[in-house]
CSV table of C-alpha atoms in Angstrom, one decimal:
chain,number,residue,atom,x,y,z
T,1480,UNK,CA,-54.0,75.9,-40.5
T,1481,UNK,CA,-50.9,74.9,-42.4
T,1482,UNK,CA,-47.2,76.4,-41.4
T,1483,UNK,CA,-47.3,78.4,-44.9
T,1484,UNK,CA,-50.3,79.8,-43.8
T,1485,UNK,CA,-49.4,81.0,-40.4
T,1486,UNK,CA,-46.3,82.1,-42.2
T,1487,UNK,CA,-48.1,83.9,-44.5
T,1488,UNK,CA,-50.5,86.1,-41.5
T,1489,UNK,CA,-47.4,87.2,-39.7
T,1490,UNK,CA,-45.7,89.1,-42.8
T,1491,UNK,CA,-45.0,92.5,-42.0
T,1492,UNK,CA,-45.5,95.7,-44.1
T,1493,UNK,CA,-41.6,96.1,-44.8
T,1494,UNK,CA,-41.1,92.5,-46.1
T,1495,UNK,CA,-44.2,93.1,-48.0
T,1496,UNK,CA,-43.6,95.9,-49.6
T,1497,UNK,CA,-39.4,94.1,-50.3
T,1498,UNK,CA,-41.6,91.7,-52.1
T,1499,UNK,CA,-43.2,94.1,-54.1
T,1500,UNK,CA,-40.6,96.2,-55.3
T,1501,UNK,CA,-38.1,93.0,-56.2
T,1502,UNK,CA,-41.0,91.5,-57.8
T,1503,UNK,CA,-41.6,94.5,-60.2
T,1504,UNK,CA,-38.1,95.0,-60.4
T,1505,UNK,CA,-37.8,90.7,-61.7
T,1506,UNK,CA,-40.5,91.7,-64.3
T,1507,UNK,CA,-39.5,94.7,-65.0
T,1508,UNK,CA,-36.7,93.6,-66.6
T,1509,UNK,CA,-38.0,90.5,-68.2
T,1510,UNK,CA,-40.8,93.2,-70.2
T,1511,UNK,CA,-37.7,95.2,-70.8
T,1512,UNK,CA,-36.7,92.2,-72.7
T,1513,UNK,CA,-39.3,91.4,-74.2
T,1514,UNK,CA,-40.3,94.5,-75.8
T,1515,UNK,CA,-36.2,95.8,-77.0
T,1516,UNK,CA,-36.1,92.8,-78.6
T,1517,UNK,CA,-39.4,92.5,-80.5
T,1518,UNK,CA,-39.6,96.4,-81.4
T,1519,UNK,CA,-36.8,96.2,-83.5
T,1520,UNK,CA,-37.7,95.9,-87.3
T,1521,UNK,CA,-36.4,93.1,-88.8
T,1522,UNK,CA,-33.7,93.1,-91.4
T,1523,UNK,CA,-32.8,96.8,-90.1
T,1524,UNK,CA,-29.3,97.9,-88.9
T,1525,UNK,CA,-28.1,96.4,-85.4
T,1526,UNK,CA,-31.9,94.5,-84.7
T,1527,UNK,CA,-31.2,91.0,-83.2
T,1528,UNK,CA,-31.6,88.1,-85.6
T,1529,UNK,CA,-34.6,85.7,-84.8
T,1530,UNK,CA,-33.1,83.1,-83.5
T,1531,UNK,CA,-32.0,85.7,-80.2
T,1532,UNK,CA,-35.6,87.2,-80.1
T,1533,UNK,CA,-36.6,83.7,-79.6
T,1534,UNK,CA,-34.3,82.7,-76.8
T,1535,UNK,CA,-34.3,85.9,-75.2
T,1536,UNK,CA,-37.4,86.1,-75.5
T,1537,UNK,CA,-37.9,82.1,-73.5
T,1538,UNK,CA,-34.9,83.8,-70.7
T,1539,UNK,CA,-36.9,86.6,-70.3
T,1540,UNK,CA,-40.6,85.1,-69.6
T,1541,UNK,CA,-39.2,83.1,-66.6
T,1542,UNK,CA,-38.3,86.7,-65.1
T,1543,UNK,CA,-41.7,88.1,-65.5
T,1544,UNK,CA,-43.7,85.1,-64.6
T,1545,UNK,CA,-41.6,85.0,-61.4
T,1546,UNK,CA,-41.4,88.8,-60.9
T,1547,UNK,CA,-45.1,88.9,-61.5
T,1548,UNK,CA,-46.1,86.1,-58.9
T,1549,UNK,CA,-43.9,87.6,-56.1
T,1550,UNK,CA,-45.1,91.0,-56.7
T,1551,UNK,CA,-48.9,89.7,-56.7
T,1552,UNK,CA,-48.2,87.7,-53.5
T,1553,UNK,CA,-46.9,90.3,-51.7
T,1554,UNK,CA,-49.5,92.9,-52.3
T,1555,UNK,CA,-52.3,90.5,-51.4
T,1556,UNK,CA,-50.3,88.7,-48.5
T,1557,UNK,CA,-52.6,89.7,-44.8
T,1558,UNK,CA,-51.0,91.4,-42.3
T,1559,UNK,CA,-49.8,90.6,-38.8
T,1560,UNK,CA,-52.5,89.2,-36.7
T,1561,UNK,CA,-52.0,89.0,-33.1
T,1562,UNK,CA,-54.4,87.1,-31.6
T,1563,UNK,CA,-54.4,83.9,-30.6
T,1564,UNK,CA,-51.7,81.5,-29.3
T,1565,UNK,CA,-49.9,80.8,-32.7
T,1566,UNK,CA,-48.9,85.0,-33.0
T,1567,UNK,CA,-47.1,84.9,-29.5
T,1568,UNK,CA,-45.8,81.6,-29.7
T,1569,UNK,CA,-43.1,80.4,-32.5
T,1570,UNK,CA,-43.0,76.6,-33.0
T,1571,UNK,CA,-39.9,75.0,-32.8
T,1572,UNK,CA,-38.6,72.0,-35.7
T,1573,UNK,CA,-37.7,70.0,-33.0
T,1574,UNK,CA,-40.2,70.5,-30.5
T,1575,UNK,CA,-43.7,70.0,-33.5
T,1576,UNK,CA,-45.7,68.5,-30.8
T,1577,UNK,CA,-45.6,70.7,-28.3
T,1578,UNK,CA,-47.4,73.8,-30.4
T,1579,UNK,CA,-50.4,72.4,-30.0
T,1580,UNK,CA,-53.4,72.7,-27.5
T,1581,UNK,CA,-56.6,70.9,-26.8
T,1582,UNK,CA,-59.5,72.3,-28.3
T,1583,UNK,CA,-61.3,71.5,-25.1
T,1584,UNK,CA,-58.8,72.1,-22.2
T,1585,UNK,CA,-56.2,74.3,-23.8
T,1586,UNK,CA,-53.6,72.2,-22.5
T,1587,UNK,CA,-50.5,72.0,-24.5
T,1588,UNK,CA,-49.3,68.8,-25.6
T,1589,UNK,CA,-46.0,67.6,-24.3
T,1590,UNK,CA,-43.1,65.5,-26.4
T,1591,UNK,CA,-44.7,62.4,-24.1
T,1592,UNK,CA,-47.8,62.4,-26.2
T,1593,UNK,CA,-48.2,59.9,-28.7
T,1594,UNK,CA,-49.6,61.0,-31.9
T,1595,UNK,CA,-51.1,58.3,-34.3
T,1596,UNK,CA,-50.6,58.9,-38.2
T,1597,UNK,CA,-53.7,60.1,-38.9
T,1598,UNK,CA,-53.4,62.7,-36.1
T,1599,UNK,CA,-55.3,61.8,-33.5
T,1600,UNK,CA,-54.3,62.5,-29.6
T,1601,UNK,CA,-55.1,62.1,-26.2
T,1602,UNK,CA,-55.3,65.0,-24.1
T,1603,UNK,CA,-53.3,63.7,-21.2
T,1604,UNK,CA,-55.0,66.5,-18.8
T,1605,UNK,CA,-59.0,66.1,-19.7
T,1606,UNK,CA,-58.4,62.8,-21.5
T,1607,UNK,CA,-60.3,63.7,-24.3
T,1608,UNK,CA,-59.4,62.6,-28.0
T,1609,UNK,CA,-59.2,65.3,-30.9
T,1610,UNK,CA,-56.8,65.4,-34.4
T,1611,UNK,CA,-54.3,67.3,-34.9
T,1612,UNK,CA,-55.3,68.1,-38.4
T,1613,UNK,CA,-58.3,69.7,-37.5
T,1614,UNK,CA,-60.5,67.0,-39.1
């Protein structure tokens, strides 16, 4: 499981629902826009020439593209899951290693264990080999 994705499962209601409500409020105003300046007739008295429908118009689309795709993420982000060591346990940027476990064991690996870039490990307690990646 990626770090984005055990981000991602331990999002709470209330930081959902923040999500929500800034992302309609991003879009919000981007459709507000949108639509004041294309309802106005053209040619009529105080409508914005065409050359600011089209750049407000490519400022605007930004905000509900954005709002849009925060809102949408944080309706259908899952909830807090707490099972499993990952919930309980935060992993530290300076200690990567040591959040994992053998998948035979459940031994933790220590800072001492070397790694190989492709992922693969020793279990220093069972001695046997698995990857990190989950391959």
């Amino acid at each position: 499981m990626s770090e984005q994705e055990e981000r991602q499962q331990n999002i709470s209601p209330g930081a959902r629902l923040v999500g929500v409500v800034i992302g309609c409020v991003f879009g919000g105003i981007g459709l507000t826009l949108i639509s004041f300046l294309w309802s106005q007739p053209f040619g009529g008295f105080h409508s914005p020439p065409l050359f600011f429908r089209i750049i407000g118009s490519l400022i605007a689309i930004p905000f509900v593209m954005v709002g849009g795709f925060t809102a949408y993420r944080s309706l259908t982000a899952r909830g807090s899951r707490l099972t499993g060591v990952r919930a309980t346990r935060k992993p530290s940027p300076t200690k990567k290693r040591s959040s994992y476990a053998c998948p035979h064991c459940n031994a933790p690996i220590g800072e001492e264990s070397d790694v190989s870039p492709h992922g693969d490990v020793k279990c220093s307690y069972c001695k046997k080999w698995f990857n990190t990646h989950g391959d």
